[in-house]
Coordinates of C-alpha atoms in Angstrom, one line a residue:
X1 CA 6.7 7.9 -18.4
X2 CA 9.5 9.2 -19.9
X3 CA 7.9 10.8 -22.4
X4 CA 4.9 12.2 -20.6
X5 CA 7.5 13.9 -18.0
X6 CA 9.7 15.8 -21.0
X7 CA 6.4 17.0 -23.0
X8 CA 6.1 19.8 -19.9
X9 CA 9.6 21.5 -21.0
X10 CA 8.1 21.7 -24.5
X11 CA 7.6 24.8 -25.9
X12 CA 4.1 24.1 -27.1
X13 CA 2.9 20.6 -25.7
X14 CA -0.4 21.3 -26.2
X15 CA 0.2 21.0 -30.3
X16 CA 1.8 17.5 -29.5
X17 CA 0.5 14.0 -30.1
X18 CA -0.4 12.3 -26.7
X19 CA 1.9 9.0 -25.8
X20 CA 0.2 6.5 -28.3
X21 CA -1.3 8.7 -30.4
X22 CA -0.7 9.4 -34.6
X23 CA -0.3 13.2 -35.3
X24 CA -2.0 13.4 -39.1
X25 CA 0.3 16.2 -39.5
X26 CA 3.4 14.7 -39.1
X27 CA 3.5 13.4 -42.5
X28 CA 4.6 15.3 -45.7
X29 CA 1.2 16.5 -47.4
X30 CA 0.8 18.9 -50.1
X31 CA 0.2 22.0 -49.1
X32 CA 1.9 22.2 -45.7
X33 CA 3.9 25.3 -45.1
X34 CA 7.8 24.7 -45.0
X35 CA 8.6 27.6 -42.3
X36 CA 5.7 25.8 -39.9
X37 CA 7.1 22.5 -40.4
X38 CA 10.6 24.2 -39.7
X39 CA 9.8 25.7 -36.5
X40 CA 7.9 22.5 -35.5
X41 CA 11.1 19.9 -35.8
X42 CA 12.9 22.2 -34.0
X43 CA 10.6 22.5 -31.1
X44 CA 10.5 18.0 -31.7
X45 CA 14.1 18.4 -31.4
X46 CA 14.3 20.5 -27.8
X47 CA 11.8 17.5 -26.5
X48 CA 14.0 14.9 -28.0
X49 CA 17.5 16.3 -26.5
X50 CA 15.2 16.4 -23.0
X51 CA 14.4 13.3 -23.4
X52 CA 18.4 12.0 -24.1
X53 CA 19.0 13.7 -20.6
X54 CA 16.3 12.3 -18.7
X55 CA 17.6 8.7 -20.1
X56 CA 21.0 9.7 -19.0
X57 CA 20.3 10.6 -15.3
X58 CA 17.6 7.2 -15.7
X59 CA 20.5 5.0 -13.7
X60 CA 21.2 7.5 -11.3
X61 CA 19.0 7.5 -7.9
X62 CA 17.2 10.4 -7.1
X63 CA 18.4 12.7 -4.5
X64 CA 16.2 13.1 -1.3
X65 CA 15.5 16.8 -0.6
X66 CA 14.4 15.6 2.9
X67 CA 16.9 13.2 4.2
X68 CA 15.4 10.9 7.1
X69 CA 18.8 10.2 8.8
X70 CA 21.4 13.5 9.1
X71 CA 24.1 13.9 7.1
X72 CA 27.3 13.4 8.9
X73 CA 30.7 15.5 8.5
X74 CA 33.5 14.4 7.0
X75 CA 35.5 13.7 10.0
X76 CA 33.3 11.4 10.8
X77 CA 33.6 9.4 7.7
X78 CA 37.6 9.5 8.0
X79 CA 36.8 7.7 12.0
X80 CA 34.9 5.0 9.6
X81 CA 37.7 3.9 7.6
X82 CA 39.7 3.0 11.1
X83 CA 36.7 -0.3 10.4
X84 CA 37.0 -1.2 7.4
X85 CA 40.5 -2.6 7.6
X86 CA 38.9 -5.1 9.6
X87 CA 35.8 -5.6 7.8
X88 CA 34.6 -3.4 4.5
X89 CA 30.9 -2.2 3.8
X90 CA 28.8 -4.6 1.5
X91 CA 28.9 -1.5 -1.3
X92 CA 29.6 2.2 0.0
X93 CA 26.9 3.4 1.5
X94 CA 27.1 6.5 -0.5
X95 CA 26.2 4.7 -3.7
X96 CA 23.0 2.8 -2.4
X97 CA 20.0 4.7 -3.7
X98 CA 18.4 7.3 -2.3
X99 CA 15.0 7.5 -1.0
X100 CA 12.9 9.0 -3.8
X101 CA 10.0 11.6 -2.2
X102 CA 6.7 12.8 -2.5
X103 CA 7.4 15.7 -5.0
X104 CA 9.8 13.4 -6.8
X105 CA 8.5 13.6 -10.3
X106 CA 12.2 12.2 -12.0
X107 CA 12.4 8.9 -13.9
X108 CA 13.8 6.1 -15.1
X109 CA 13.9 4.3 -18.4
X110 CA 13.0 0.7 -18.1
X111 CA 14.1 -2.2 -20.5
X112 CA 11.4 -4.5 -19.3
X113 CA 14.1 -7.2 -17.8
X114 CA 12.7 -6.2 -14.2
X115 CA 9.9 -5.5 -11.9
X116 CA 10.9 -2.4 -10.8
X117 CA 9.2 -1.8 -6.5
X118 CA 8.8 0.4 -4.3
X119 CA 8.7 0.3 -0.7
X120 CA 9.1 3.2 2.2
X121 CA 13.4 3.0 3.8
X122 CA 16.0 2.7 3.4
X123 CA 18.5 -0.3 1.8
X124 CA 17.8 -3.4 4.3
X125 CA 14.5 -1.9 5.5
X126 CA 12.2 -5.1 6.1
X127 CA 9.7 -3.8 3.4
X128 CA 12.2 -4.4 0.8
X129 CA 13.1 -8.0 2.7
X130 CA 9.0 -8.3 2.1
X131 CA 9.6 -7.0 -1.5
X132 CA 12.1 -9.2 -2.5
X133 CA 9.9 -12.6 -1.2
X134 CA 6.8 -10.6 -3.8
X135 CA 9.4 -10.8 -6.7
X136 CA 13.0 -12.3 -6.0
X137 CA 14.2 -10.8 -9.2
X138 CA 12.4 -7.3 -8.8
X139 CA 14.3 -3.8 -8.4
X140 CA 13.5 -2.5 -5.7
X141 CA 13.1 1.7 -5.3
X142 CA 13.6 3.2 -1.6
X143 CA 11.0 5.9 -0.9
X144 CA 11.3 8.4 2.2
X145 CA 7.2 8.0 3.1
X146 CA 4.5 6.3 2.4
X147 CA 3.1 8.5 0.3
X148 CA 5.7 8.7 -2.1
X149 CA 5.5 5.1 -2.9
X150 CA 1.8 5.5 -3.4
X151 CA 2.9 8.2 -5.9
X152 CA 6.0 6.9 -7.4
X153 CA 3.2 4.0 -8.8
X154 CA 0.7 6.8 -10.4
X155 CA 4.0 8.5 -11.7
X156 CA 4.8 5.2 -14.3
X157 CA 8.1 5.7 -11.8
X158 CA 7.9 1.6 -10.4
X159 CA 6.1 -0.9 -11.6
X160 CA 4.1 -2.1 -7.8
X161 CA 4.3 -0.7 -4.3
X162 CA 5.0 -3.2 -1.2
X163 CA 3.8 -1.0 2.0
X164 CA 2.8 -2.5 5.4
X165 CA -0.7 -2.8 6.8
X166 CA -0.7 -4.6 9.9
X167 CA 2.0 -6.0 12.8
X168 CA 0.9 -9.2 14.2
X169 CA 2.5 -7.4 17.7
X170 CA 1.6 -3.8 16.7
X171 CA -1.2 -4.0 15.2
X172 CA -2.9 -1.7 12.2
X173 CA -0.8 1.2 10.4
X174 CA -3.3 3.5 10.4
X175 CA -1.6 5.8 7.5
X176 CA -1.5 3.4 4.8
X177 CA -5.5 2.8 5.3
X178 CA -5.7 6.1 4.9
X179 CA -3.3 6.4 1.7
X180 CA -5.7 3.4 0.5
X181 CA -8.4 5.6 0.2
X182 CA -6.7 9.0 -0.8
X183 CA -5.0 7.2 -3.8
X184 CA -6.4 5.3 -6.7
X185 CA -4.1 2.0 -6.6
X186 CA -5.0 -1.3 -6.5
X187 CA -4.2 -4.4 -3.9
X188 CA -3.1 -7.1 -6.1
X189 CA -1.3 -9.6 -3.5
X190 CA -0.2 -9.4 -0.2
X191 CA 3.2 -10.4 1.8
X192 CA 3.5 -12.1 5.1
X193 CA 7.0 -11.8 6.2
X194 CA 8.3 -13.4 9.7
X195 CA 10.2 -10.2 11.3
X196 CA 13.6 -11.5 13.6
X197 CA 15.2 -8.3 15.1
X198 CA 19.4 -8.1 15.5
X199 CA 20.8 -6.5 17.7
X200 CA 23.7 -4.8 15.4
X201 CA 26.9 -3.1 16.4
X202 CA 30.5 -1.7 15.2
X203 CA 32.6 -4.4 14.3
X204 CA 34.3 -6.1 17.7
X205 CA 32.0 -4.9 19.8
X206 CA 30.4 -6.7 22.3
X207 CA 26.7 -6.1 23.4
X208 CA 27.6 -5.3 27.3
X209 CA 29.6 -2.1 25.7
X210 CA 26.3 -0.6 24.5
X211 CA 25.0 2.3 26.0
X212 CA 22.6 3.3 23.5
X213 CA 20.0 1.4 20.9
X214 CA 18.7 3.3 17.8
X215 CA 15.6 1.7 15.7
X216 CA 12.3 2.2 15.2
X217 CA 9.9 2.8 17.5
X218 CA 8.1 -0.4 17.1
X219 CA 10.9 -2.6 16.6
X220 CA 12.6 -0.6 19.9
X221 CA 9.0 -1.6 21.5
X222 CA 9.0 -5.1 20.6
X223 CA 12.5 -5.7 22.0
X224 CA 11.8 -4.3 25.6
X225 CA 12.8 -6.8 27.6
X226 CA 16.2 -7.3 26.1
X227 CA 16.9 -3.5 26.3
X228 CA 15.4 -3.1 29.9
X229 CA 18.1 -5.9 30.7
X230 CA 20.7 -4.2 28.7
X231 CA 20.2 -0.6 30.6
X232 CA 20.6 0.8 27.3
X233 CA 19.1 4.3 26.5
X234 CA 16.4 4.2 23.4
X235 CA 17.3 6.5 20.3
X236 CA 14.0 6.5 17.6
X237 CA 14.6 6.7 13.9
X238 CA 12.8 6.7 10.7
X239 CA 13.1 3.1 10.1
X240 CA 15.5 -0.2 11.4
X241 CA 17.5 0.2 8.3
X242 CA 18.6 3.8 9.0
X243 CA 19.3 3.1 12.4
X244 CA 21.8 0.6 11.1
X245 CA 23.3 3.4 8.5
X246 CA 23.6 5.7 11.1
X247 CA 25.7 3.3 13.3
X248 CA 27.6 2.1 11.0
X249 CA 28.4 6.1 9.5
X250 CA 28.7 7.6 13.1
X251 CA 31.3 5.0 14.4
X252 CA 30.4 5.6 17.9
X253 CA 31.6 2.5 19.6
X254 CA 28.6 2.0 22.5
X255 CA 25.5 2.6 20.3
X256 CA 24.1 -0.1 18.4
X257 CA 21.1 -0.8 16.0
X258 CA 18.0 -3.0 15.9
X259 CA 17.6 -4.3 12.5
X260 CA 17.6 -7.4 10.3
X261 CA 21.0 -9.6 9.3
X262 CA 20.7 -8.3 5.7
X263 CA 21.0 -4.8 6.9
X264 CA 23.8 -5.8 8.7
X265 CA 25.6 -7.5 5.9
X266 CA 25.1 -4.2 3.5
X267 CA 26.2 -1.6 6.4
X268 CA 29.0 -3.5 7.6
X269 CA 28.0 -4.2 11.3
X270 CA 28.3 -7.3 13.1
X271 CA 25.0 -9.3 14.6
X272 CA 25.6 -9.4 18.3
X273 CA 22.7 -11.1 19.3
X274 CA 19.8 -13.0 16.9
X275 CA 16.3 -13.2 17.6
X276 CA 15.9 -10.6 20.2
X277 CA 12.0 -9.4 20.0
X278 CA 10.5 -10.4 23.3
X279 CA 7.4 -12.3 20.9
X280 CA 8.7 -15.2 18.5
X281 CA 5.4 -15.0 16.5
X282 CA 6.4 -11.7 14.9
X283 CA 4.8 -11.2 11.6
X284 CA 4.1 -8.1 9.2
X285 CA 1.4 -8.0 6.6
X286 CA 2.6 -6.5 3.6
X287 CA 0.4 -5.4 0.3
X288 CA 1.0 -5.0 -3.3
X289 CA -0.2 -2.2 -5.0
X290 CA -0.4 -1.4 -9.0
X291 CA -2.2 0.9 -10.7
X292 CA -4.0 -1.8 -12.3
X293 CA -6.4 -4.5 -10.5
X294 CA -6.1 -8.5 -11.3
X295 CA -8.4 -10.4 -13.2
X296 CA -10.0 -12.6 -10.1
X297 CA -10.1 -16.5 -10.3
X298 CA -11.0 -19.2 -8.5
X299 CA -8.4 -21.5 -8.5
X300 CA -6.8 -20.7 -5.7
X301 CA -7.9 -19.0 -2.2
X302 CA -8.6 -15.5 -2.5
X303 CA -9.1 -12.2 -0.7
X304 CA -11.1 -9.3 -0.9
X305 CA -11.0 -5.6 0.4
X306 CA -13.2 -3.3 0.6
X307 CA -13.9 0.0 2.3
X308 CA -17.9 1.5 3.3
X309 CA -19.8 4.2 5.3
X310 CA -23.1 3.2 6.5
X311 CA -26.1 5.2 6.6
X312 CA -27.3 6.1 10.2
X313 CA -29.6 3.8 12.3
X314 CA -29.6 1.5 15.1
X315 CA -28.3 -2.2 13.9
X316 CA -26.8 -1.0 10.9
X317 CA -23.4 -2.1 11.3
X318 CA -25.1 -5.7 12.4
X319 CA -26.6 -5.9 9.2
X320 CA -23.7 -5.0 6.8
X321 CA -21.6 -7.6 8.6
X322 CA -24.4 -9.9 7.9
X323 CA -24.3 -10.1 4.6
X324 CA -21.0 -11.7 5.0
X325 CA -22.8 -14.0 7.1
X326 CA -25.2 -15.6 5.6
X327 CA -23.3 -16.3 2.8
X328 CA -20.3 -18.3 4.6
X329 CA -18.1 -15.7 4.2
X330 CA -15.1 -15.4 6.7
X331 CA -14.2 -11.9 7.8
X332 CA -10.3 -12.0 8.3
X333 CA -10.1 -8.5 9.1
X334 CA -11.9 -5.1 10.6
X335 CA -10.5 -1.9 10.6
X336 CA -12.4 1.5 11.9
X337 CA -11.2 5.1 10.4
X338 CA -12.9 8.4 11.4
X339 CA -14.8 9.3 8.3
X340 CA -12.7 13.2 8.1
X341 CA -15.2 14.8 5.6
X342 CA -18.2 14.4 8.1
X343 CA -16.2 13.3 12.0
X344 CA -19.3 14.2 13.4
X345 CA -23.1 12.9 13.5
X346 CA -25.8 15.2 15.4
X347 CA -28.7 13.6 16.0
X348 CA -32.0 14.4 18.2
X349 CA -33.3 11.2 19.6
X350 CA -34.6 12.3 22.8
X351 CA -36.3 14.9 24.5
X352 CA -33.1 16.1 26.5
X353 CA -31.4 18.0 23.2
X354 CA -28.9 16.3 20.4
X355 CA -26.8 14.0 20.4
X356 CA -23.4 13.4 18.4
X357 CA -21.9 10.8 17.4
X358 CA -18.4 9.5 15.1
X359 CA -19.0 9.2 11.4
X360 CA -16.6 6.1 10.5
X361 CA -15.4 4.2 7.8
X362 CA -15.0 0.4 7.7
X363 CA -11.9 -1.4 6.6
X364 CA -13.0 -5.2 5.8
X365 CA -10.9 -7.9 4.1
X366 CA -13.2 -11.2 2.9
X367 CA -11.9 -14.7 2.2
X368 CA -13.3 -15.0 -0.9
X369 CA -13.1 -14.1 -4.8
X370 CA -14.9 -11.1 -6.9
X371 CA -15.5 -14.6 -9.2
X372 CA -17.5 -16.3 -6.6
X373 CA -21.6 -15.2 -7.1
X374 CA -21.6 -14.9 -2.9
X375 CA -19.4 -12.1 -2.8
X376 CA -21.0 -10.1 -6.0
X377 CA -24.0 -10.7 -4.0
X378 CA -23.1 -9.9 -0.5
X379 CA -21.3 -6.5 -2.1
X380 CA -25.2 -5.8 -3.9
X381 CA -26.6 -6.3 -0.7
X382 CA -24.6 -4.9 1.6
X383 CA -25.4 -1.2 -1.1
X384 CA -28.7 -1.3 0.1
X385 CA -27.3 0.5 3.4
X386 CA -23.8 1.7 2.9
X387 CA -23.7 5.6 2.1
X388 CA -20.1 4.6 0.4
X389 CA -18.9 1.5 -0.9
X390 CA -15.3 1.0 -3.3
X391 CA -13.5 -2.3 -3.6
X392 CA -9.6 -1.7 -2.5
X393 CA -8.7 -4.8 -4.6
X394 CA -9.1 -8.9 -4.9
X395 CA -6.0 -10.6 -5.1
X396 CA -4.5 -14.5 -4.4
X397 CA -3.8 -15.0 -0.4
X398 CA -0.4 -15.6 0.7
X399 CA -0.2 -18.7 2.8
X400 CA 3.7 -19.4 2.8
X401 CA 5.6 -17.8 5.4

């Protein structure tokens, strides 16, 4: 990637070998003019001294242009010090990495050793809690948005994406189905993480001194009762781990932060309550995108999604889901998006004028593998209707929480 992203700073990329490639003219031949081969090292020697820098700044996390949580004075940080005599940040919180964004199109060299993943927050967020279960040994890359994790993957920047698709409490993030659609990734696995909000605060405070929660809105949702009980006002941020940065940066003794313990343990808060969500079945569904699909097997249990339009008619959504049907195929999963290129359907089926209707597309993940001759077959079948059909990915189930 490195490569790819200096050849745009070359004088002439265009006369260039792509990445891969042998350039029959790089080689001494009779013949060759001395002054053209001249010029030509020294444009080979502007890329290479790019491509020294972008190796140098490979370590160092990109800077956000559009910072989630605001920046805070330093007056503020001098109040934070007053802490950490009594108990020190994991790591500063100025040297954790910065979320990379959509327009990101920066770097980093890559030796192999790691899975390098992206997922959208901050340090502690519980995407990278769900990363970390993917691949224990994996770096993991902060992104602002979704989006820019989508793109960071195209880019060559990471290696896989970890995003959310669906709360067990909250119910479908409608953006990433979206994303899956936009962007030409591939689900290869999927994450089920069990989700235990903290309640987090300065250190020695005690929960009765709060005045004021800052989290997410979902995780601030699926706390209620505690909070209603608390009297506490309700502060939205980007994400839970921000909410814990900003606590922990702001030093304002009666606002705490809903986040996880390990978000706590890098932003130097204390947990002053475990465990608060008012539902103890709390569980987000993660997926793994790469820019590659998996060879499907049988082996183990398996999971397929895909994403159709149907053509107009009465019954037709009856018989796509059929297919499924007949075969002994178990639906685990149906989403509806409005279809944006056509929202609406005008019809004339009566005598009293048209009618309209939503144009949608259908979100469906299978319990079964690509491998398996029901699913080839249910897919062939279910084209004999559907004005769109494209298979998001097949990929091994998780089953371990």
């Amino acid at each position: 990637m490195a490569l790819k992203a200096s050849a745009s700073i070359c004088p002439s990329s265009s006369s260039y070998p792509q990445l891969g490639s042998h350039d029959s003219n790089c080689g001494l031949t009779g013949g060759l003019n001395l002054r053209y081969d001249l010029d030509k090292c020294c444009n080979w020697k502007c890329c290479c001294t790019s491509l020294g820098l972008v190796a140098q700044r490979a370590l160092t996390p990109v800077e956000d242009e559009k910072p989630t949580v605001p920046l805070v004075d330093s007056s503020l940080a001098a109040d934070a010090s007053h802490y950490n005599d009594s108990k020190a940040f994991h790591k500063d919180v100025n040297l954790l990495p910065r979320p990379l964004t959509a327009i990101d199109v920066s770097s980093s060299p890559r030796d192999g050793s790691k899975v390098r993943v992206a997922y959208q927050g901050l340090p502690g967020a519980y995407s990278e809690d769900a990363a970390l279960k993917a691949y224990p040994k994996c770096e993991t890359v902060p992104c602002d948005e979704f989006e820019a994790a989508f793109k960071a993957v195209e880019l060559w920047l990471v290696d896989k994406a970890v995003l959310p698709i669906e709360n067990s409490v909250g119910g479908s993030i409608h953006r990433n189905y979206d994303l899956l659609l936009r962007h030409r990734l591939h689900i290869v696995g999927e994450v089920q993480l069990q989700v235990s909000h903290c309640l987090l605060g300065l250190p020695g405070v005690r929960k009765e001194e709060l005045k004021a929660v800052v989290s997410h809105p979902q995780a601030l949702a699926q706390c209620e009762n505690m909070l209603n009980d608390l009297g506490v006002v309700k502060i939205g941020s980007p994400d839970t781990a921000a909410a814990a940065k900003t606590v922990a940066l702001d030093c304002v003794r009666d606002t705490g932060a809903i986040a996880s313990c390990r978000a706590a343990k890098i932003y130097g808060l204390d947990v002053l309550a475990e465990g608060i969500q008012d539902d103890d079945v709390n569980i987000t569904r993660f997926l793994i995108l790469a820019r590659d699909p998996i060879i499907p097997g049988t082996d183990r249990p398996y999971k397929t999604s895909i994403v159709f339009s149907l053509e107009e008619g009465p019954g037709v959504l009856f018989k796509a889901l059929a297919v499924f049907s007949m075969r002994n195929i178990n639906l685990s999963k149906i989403e509806s998006r409005p279809l944006k290129q056509r929202p609406l359907r005008v019809v004339d089926d009566s005598n009293e004028g048209s009618a309209k209707y939503f144009d949608y597309l259908f979100y469906i993940d299978f319990e079964a593998s690509m491998a398996d001759p029901r699913s080839q077959y249910a897919l062939g079948h279910l084209q004999e209707f559907a004005r769109f059909l494209r298979v998001l990915g097949c990929y091994p189930m998780d089953t371990v929480l």
